[in-house]
Structure formats: structure tokens, C-alpha cells
XYZ file of N, CA and C in Angstrom:
807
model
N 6.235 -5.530 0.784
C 4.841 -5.613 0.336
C 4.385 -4.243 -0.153
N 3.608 -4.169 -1.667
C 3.159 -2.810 -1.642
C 2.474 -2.160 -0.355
N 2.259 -0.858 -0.915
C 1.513 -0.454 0.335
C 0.436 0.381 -0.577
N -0.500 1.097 0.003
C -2.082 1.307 -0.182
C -1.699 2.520 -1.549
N -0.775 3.129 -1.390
C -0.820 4.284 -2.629
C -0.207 3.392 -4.101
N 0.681 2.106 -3.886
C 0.926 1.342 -4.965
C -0.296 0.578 -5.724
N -0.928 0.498 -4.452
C -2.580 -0.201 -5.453
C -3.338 0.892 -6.136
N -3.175 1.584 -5.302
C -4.173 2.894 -6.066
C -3.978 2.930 -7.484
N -2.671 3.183 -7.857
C -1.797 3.164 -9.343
C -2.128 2.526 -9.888
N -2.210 1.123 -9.167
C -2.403 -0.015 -10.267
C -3.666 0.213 -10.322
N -4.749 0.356 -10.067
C -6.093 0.568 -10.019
C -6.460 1.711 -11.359
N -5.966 3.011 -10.930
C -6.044 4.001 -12.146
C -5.202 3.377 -13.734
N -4.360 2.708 -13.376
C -4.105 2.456 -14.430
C -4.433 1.249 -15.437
N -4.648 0.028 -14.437
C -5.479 -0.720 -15.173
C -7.051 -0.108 -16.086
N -7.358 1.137 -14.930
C -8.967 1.226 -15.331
C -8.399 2.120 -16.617
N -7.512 2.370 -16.819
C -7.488 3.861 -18.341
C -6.996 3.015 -18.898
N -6.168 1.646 -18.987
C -5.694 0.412 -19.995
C -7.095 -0.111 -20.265
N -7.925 -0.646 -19.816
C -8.778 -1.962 -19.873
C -10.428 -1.454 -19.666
N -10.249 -0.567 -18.848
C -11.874 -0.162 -18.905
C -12.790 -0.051 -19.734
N -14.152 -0.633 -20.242
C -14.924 -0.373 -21.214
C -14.570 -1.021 -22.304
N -13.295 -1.922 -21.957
C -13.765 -2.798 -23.474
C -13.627 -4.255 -22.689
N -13.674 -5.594 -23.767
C -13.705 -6.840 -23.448
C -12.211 -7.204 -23.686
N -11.978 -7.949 -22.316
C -10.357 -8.370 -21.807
C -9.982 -9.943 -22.062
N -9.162 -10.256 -23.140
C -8.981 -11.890 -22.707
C -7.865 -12.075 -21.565
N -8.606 -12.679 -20.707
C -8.150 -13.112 -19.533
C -7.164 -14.415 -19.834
N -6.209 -15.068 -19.584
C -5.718 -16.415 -19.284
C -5.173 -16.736 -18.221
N -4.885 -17.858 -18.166
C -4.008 -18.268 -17.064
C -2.977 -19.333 -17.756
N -1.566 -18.939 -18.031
C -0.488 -19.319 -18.022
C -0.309 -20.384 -17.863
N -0.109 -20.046 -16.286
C 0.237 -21.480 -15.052
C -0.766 -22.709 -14.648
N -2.137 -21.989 -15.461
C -2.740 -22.481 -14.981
C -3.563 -22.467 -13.325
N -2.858 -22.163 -12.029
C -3.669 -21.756 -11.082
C -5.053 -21.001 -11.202
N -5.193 -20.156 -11.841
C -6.487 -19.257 -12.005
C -7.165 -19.625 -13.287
N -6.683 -21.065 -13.562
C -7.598 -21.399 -14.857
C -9.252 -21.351 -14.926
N -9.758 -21.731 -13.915
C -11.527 -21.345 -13.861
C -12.031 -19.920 -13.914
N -11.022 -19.609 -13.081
C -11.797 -17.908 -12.905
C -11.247 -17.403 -14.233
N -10.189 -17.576 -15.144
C -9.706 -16.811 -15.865
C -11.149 -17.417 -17.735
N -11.387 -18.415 -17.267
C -12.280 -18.965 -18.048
C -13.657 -18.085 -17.760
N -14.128 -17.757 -16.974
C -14.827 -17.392 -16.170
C -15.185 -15.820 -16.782
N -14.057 -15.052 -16.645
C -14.088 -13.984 -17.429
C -13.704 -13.427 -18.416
N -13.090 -14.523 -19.245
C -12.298 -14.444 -20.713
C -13.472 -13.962 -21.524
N -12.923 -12.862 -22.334
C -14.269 -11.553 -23.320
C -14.864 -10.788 -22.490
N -15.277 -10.665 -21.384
C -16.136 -10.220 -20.915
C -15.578 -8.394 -20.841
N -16.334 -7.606 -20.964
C -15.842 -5.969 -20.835
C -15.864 -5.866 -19.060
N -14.789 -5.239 -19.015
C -14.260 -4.846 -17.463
C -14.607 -3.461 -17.413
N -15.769 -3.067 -16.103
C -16.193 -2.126 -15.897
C -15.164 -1.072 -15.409
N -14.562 -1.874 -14.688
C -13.297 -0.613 -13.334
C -12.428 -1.490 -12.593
N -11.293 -1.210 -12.153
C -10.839 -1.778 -11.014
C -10.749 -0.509 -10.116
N -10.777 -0.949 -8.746
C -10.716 0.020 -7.605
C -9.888 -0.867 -6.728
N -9.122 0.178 -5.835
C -8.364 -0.219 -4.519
C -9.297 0.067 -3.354
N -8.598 -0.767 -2.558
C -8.882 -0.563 -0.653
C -7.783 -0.948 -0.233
N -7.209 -0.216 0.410
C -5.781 -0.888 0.731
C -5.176 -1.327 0.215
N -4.827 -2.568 0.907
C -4.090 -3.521 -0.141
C -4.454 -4.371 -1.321
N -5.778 -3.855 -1.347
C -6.281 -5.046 -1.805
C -6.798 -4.151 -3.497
N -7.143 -5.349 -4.541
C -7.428 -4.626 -5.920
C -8.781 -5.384 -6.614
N -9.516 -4.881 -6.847
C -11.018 -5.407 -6.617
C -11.362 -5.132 -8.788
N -11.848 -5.574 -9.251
C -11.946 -5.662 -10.971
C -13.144 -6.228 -11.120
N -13.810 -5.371 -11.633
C -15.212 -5.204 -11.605
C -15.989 -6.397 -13.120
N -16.026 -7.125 -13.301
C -16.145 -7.697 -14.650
C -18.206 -7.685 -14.869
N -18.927 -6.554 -14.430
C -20.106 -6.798 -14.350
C -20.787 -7.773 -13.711
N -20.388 -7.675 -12.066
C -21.357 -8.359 -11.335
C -20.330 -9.214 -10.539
N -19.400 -10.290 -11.272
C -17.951 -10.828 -10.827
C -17.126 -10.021 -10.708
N -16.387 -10.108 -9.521
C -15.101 -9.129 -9.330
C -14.029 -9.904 -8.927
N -12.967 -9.940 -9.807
C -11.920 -10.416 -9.374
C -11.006 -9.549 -8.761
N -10.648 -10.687 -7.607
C -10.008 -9.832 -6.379
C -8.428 -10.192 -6.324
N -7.742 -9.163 -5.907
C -5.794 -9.499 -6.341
C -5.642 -9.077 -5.503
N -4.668 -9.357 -4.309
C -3.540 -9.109 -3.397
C -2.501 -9.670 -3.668
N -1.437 -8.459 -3.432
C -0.423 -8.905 -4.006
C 0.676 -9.323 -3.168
N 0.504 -9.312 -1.643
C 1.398 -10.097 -0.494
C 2.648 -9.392 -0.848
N 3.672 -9.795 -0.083
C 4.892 -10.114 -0.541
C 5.594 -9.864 -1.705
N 5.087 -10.591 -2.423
C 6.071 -11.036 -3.822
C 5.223 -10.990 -5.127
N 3.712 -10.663 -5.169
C 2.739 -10.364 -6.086
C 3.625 -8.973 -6.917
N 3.365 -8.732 -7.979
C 3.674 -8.089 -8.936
C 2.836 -8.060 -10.300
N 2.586 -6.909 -11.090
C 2.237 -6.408 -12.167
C 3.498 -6.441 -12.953
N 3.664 -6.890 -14.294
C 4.122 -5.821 -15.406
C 3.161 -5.642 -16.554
N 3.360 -4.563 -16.825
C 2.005 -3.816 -17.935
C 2.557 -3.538 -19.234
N 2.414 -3.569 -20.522
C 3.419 -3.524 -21.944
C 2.111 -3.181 -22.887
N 2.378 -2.202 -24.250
C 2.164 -2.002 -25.039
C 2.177 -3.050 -26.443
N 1.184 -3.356 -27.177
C 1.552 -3.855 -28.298
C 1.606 -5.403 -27.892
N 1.939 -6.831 -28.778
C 1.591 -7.742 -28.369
C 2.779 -8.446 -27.218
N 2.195 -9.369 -26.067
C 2.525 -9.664 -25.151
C 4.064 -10.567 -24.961
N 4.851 -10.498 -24.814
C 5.648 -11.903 -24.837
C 5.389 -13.230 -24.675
N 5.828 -14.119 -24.968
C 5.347 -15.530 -24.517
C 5.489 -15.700 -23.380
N 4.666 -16.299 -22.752
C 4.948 -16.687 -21.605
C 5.387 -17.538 -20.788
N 6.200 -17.199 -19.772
C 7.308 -17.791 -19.120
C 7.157 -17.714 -17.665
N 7.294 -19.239 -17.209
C 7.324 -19.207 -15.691
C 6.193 -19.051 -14.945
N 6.209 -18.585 -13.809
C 4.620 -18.737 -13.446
C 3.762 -17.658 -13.150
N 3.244 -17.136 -14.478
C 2.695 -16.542 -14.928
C 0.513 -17.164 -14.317
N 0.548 -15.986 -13.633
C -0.585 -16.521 -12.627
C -1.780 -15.785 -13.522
N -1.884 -14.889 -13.753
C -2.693 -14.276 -15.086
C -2.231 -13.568 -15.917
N -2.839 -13.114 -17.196
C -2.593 -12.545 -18.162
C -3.995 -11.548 -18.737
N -3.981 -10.622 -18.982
C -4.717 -9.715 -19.388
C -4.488 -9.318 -20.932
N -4.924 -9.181 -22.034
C -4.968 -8.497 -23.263
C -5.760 -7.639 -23.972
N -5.975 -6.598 -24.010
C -7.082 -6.038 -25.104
C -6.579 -4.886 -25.863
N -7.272 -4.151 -26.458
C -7.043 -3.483 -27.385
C -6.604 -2.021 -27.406
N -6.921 -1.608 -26.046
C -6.140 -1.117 -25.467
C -6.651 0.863 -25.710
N -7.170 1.855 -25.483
C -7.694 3.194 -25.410
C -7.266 3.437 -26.791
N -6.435 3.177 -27.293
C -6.311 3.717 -28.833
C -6.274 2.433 -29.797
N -6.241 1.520 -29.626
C -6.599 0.467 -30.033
C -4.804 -0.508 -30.897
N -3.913 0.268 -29.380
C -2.806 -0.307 -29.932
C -2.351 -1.727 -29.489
N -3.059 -2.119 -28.869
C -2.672 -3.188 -28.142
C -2.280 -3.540 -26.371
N -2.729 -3.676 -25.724
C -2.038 -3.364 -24.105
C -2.269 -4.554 -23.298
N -1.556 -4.705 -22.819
C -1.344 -6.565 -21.954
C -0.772 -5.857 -20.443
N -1.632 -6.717 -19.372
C -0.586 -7.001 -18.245
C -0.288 -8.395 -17.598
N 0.312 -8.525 -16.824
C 0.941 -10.190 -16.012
C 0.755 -10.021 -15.071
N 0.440 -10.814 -14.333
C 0.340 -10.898 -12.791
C 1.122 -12.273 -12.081
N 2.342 -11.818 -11.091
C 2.968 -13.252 -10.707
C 2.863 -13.130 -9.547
N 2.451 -14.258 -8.316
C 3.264 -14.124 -6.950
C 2.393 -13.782 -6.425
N 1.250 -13.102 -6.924
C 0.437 -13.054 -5.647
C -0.080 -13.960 -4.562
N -0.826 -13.036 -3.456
C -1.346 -14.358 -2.322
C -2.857 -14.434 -2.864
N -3.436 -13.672 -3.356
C -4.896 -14.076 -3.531
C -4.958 -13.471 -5.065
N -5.762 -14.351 -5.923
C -6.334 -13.827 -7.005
C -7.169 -14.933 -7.575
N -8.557 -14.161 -7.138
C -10.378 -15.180 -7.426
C -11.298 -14.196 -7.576
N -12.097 -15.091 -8.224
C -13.462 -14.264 -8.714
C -14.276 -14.520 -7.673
N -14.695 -13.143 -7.193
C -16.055 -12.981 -5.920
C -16.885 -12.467 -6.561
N -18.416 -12.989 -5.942
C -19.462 -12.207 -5.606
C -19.121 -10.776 -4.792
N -20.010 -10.013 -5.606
C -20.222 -8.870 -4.870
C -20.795 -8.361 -3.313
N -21.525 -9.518 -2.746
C -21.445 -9.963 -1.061
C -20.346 -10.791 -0.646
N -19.245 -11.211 -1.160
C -17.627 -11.818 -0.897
C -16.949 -10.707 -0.896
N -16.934 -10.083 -1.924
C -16.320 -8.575 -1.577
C -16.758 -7.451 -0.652
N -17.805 -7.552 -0.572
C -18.479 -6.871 0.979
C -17.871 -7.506 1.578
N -17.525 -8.420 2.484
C -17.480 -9.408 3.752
C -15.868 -8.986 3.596
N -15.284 -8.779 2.621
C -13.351 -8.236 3.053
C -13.939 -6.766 3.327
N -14.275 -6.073 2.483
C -14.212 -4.929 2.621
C -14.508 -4.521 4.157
N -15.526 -5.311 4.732
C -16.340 -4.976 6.435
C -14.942 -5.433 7.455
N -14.477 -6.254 6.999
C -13.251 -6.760 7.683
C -11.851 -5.526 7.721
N -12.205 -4.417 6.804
C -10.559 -3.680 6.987
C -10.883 -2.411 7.486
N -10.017 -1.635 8.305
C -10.496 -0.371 8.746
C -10.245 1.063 7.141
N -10.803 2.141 8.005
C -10.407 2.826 6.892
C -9.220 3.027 6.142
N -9.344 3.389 4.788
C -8.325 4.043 4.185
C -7.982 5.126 3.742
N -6.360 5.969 4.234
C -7.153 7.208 3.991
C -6.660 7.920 2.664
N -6.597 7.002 1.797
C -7.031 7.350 -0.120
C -7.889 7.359 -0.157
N -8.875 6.997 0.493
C -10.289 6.911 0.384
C -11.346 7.684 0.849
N -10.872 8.277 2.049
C -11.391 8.832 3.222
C -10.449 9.921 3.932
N -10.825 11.165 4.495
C -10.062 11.860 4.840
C -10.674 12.169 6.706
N -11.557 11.521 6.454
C -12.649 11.431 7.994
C -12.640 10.518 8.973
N -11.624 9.345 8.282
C -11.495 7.680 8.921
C -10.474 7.759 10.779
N -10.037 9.260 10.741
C -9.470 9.288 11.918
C -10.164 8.718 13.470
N -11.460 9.501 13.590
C -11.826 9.092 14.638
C -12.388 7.503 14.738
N -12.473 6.506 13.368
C -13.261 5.608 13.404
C -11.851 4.798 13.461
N -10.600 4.946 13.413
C -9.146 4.185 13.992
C -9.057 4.264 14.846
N -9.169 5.428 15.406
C -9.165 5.558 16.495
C -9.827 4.812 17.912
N -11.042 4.625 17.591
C -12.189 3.694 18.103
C -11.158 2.880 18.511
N -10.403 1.954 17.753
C -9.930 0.674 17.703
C -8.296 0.606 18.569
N -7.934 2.156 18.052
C -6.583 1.890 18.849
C -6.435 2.898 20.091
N -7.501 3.396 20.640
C -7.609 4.000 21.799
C -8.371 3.324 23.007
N -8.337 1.922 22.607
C -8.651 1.014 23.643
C -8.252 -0.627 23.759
N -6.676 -0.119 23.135
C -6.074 -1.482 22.590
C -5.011 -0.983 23.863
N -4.854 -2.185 24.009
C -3.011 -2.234 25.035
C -1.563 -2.549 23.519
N -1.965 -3.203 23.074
C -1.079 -3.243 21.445
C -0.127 -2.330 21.165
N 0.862 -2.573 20.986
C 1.647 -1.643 20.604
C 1.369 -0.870 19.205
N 1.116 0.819 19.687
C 1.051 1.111 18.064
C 1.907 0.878 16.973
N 2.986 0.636 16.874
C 3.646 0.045 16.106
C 2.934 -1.448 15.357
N 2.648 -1.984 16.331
C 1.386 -3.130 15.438
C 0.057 -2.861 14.870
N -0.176 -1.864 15.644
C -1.681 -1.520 15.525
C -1.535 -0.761 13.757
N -0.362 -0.621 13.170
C -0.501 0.167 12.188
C -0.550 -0.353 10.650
N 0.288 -1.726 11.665
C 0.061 -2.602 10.172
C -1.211 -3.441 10.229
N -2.439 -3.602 11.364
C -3.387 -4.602 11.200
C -4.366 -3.664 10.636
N -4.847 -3.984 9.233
C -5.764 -3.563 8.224
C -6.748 -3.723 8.869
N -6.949 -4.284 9.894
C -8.657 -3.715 10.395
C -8.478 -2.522 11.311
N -7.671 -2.101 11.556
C -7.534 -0.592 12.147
C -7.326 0.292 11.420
N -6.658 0.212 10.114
C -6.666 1.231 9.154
C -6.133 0.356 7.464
N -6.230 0.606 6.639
C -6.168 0.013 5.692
C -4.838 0.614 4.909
N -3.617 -0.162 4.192
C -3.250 0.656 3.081
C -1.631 0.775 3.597
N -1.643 1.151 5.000
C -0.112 1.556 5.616
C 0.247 -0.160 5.685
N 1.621 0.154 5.165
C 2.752 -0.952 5.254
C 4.434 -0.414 6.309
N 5.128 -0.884 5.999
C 6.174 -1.082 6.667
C 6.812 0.521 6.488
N 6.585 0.884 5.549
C 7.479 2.315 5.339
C 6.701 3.439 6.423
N 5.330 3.294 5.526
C 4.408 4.324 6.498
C 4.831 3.922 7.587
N 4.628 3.073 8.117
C 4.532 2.900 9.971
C 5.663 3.872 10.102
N 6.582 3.387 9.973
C 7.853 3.762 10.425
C 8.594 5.482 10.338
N 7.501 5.738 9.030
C 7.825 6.911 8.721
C 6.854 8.017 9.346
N 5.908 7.706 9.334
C 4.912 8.375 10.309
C 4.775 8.204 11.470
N 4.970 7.633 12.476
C 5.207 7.328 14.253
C 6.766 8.588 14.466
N 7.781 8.277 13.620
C 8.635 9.226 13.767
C 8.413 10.894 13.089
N 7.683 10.629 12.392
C 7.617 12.703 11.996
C 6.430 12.725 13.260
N 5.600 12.476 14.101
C 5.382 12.506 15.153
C 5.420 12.405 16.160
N 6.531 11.941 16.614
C 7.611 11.643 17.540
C 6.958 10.688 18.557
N 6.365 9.310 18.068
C 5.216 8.749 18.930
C 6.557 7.636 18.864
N 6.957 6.559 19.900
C 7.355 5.693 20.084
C 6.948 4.358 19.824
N 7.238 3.094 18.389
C 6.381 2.442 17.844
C 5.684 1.424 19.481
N 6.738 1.247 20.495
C 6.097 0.200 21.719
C 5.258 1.145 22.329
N 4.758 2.245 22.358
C 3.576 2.966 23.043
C 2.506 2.167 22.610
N 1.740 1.678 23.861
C 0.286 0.996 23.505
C -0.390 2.120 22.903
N -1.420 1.378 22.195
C -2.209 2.590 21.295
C -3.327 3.018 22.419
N -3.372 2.694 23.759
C -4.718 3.661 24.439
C -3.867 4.315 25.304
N -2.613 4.501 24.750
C -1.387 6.159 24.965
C -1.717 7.016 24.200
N -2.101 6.967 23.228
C -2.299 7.729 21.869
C -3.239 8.287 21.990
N -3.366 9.653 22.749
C -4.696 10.631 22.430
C -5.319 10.444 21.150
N -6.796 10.677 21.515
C -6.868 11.075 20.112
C -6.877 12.411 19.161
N -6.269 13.754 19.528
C -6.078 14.729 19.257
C -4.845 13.915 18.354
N -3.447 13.519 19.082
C -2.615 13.273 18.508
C -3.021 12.094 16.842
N -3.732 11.364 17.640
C -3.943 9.986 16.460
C -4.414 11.270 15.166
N -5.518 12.125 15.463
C -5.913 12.734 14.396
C -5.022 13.396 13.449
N -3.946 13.820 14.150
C -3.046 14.572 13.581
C -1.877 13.397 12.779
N -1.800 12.151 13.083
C -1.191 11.256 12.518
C -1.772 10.359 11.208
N -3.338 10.830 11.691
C -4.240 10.240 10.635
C -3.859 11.458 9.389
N -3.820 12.966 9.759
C -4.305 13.449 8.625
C -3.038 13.264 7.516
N -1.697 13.584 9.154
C -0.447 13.944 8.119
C -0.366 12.124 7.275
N -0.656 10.969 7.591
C -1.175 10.306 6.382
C -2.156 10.279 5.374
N -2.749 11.037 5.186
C -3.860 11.254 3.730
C -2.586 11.875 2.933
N -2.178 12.743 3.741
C -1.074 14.145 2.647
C -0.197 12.947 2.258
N 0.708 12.189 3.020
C 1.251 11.411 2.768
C 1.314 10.349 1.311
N 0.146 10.269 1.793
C -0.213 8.585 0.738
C -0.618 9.163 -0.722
N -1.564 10.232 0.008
C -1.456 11.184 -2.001
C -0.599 11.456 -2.675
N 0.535 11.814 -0.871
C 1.244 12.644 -2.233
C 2.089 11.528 -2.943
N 2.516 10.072 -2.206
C 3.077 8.684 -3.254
C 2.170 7.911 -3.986
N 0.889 8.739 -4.291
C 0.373 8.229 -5.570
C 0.863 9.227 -6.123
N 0.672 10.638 -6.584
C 1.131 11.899 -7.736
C 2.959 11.199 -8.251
N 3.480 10.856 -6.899
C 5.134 10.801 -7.177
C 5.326 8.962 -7.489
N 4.464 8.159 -7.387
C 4.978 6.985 -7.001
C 6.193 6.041 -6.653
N 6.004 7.133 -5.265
C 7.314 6.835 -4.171
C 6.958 7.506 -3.180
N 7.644 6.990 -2.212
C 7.472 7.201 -0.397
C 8.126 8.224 -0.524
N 7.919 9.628 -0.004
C 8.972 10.231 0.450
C 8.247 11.322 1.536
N 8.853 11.342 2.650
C 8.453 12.098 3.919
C 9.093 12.837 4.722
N 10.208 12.969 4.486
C 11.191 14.151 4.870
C 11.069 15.587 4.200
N 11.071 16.167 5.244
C 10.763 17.536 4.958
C 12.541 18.342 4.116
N 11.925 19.019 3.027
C 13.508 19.760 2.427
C 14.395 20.237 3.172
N 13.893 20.497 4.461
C 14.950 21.241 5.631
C 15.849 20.113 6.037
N 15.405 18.837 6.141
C 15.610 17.749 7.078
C 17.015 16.907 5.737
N 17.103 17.364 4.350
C 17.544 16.440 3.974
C 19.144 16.894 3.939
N 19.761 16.397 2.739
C 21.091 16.773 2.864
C 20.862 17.601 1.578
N 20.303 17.552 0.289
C 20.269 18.479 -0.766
C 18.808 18.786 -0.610
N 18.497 19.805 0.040
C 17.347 20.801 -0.213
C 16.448 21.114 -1.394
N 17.049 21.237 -2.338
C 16.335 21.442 -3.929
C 16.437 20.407 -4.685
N 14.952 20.283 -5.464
C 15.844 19.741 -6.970
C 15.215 18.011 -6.211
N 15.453 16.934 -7.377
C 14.594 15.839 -6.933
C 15.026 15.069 -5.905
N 14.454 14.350 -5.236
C 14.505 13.937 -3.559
C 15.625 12.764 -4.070
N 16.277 12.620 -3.661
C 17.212 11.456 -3.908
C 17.003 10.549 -2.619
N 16.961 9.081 -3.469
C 16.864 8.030 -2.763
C 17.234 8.070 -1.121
N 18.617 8.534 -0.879
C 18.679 8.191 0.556
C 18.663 9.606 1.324
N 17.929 10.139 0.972
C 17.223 11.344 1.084
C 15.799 11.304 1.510
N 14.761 9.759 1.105
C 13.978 10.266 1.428
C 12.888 9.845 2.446
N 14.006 8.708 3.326
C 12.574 8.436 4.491
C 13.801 8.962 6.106
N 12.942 9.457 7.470
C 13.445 9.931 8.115
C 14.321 8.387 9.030
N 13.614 7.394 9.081
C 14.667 5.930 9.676
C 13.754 5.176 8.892
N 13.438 5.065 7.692
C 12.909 3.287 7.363
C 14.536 2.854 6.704
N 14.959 1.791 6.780
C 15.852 1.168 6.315
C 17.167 1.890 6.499
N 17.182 3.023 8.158
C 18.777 3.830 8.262
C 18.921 2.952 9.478
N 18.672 1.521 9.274
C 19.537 1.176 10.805
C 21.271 1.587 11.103
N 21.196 2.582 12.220
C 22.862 2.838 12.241
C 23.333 3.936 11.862
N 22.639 4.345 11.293
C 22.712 5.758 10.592
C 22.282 6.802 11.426
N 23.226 7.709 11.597
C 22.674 9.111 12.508
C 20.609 9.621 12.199
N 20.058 9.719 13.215
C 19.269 10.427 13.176
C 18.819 11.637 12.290
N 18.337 12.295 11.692
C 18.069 13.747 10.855
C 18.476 14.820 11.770
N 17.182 14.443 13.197
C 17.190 15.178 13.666
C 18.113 15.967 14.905
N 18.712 14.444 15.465
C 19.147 14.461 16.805
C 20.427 13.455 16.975
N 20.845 13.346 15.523
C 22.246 12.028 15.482
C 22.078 10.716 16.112
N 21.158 10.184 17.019
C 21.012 9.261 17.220
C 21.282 8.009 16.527
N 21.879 6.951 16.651
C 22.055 5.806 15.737
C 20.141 4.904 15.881
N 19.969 5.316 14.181
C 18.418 3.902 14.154
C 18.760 2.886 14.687
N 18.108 2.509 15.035
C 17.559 0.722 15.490
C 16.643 0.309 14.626
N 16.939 -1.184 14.558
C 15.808 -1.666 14.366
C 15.404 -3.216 15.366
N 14.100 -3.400 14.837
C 13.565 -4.946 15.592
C 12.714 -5.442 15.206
N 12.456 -6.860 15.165
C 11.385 -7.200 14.264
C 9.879 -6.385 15.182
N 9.219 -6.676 14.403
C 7.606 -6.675 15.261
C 6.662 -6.881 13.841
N 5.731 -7.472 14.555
C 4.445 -7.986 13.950
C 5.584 -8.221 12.523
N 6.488 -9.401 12.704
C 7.051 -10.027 11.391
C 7.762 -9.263 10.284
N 7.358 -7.793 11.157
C 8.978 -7.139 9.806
C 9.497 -6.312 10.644
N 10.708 -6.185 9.896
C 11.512 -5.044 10.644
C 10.729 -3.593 10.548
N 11.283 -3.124 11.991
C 10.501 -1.369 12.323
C 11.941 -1.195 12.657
N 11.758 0.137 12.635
C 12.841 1.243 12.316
C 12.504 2.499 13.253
N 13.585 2.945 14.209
C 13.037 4.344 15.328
C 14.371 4.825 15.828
N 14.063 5.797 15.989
C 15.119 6.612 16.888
C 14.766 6.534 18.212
N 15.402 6.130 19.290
C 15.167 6.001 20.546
C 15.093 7.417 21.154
N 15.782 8.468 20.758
C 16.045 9.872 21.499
C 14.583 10.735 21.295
N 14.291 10.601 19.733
C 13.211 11.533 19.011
C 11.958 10.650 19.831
N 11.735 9.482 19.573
C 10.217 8.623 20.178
C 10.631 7.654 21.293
N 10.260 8.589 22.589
C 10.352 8.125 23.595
C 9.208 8.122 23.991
N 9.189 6.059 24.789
C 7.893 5.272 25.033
C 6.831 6.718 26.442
């Protein structure tokens, strides 16, 4: 599933494709045929992220996209291909220089036109995000310093913080050496703060790069020069694989429905 710095992208970049002019909307497949009727011509003010979620401002209607799982963008220059398969929306306009610019949308779990009090009522529902916010520490905190929950869960439920997916968790509990089965009212909150911030640095810095990467240059195997793939998370996806720090073989196990990833030696409960 994306995670909170992949929406961001799509957010900046839809808004410098589509912003300020009028978008023909369709629907393909047909599923989003009303709403796509709904806002076909109309000029699109902005899209903005919250997490996971991608909010498109059409003056007053906002159509709202999550992309779950298996939701996906592709974005193209010039006129669109035909369309094929199940093609859940379609976007077209004319694009900042007036060359033409289209995107697709397939697979998502949600994509409808809200009122602007429908989009309040998600937004009140998710905790902070910290693309958004660099202050949201102590107000997570609230939530997971009086939970029995394992922080390891507590990281993926968007009403405690918004945006972190499967990589973050995994990658941040270990550069802090927090153990994902530690209940979260283990978790000082001196420490949580310090887990909150080193995620802002985090998540910015995989919007600038768009890619995860959280290993420090000391920690990898080539030091200089661009981060190579298995180079760049400290255990998301090394089940078995020596430790960075301490050789340990990763584990993994499901929780809250996906696999987590830890070193038993480095994050002890």
C-alpha cells in the first residue's frame, strides 16, 4: 500500500498537471460514472494529501481517492491511450503549457465526490501527519501512551498517526531500537517524540527522493554514491538476512494483517 510521502507526490503533481484549468473527467468502467459526470469541465482548484488519503478540490465538491492495496496512478503527456480494462477514472486537460496531460486511476478502494463536511468527518477520524505537521508528537502520543496495543499496531492505525505504512513501521521502531510487541503505554513519551520527529525527516526526505530509504551511509555496504536498492531499509523485507547492526537473522510475523520485520537482539520487548 502506498504510504503518506507517495500521496504527497501525487498531490503536488496532479496540482502542477491540472490545477486552474477545467478537467474532463470520465469513467471508463463505468464505476465512478455519476461522480465523474458530476465533475466533467469543471476547473480543479488543488488536490491535497492526508495520509493516505487524496482529497481534489473541484470548487466546493471534492473528490476523494484512496488507493488501498492495489489503487494506482499512471500520468502521460499528449493524448491518452484508449482505454483498457478497468479503468476506474480518467482525467484530461490541457495541461501548464497547453500540451496535453492525462492521468488513470485503477484499483482503488475509495474514489467519490464529498461534501466539504464528508471530508471533515475523515479528516477528524485520522491522527496527525507528519508531512503536515511537525508538532503532531505529543497529540500521538495522547493515544499511544495509554493503549496496552502493541506499538507495532499502533503505527499502522491512522487514527494515531496518519501516512506510516508497512515500511515506516518497521523501519522506524528499529533505528530506535523499540521492540514492535512493546505496548505503546511502554513508550515514554520523550522516546515517542524522538520517533515522531526522526519521522517528519524521514517522510520528507521520500517525498524529495521518492523512495524509502533510512539507513544511515555508515550502516550500508557502499557508503557513497546512490543508495542501492538492498541497501536501503535496516529489516523491511531482510527476513533471514544478518542484522546491519548486530548479525542477527530478521524475522518476520504477520500483525495487524501484514508482515513486520525486527531484529530480536537490537529491539528487545
Amino acid at each position: 500500500m502506498p504510504e503518506g510521502h507517495t500521496l504527497y507526490r501525487l498531490a503536488t503533481e496532479q496540482s502542477g498537471l491540472f490545477a486552474g484549468r477545467p478537467v474532463h473527467v470520465t469513467s471508463p468502467q463505468g464505476r465512478f460514472a455519476a461522480g465523474a459526470a458530476l465533475l466533467d469541465g469543471r476547473v480543479l482548484e488543488e488536490v491535497t494529501s492526508y495520509g493516505k488519503h487524496l482529497f481534489a478540490d473541484f470548487g466546493g465538491d471534492v473528490l476523494h481517492v484512496h488507493l488501498g492495496l492495489y489503487g494506482t496512478y499512471t500520468t502521460g503527456v499528449g493524448d491518452p491511450p484508449a482505454p483498457r480494462g478497468a479503468l476506474r477514472m480518467r482525467w484530461v486537460a490541457d495541461g501548464p503549457k497547453g500540451e496535453g496531460v492525462w492521468t488513470d486511476l485503477r484499483g482503488a478502494t475509495a474514489c467519490d465526490v464529498l461534501s466539504q463536511p464528508e471530508v471533515d468527518a475523515i479528516l477528524d477520524r485520522l491522527g496527525p501527519d507528519p508531512l503536515r505537521t511537525r508538532r503532531g508528537g505529543p497529540l500521538s502520543h495522547a493515544r499511544v501512551g495509554r493503549s496496552r496495543t502493541a506499538v507495532g499496531a499502533l503505527l499502522m492505525d491512522q487514527s494515531v498517526l496518519a501516512g506510516v505504512g508497512n515500511v515506516y513501521r518497521a523501519e522506524i521502531l528499529f533505528r530506535h531500537r523499540i521492540s514492535p510487541f512493546r505496548p505503546g503505554r511502554d513508550v515514554g513519551a520523550a522516546e515517542w517524540q524522538a520517533l515522531w520527529d526522526d519521522l517528519v525527516v524521514l517522510m520528507r526526505a521520500g517525498v524529495r527522493m521518492g523512495r524509502i530509504v533510512t539507513t544511515h551511509p555508515a550502516d550500508r555496504s557502499r557508503r557513497s554514491g546512490a543508495v542501492r536498492r538492498e541497501d536501503a531499509h535496516y529489516v523491511y523485507r531482510r527476513t533471514g538476512l544478518p542484522c546491519r547492526l548486530c548479525g542477527t537473522e530478521v524475522r518476520t510475523e504477520e500483525m495487524v494483517g501484514r508482515n513486520l520485520y525486527w531484529c530480536p537482539t537490537c529491539q528487545v520487548v
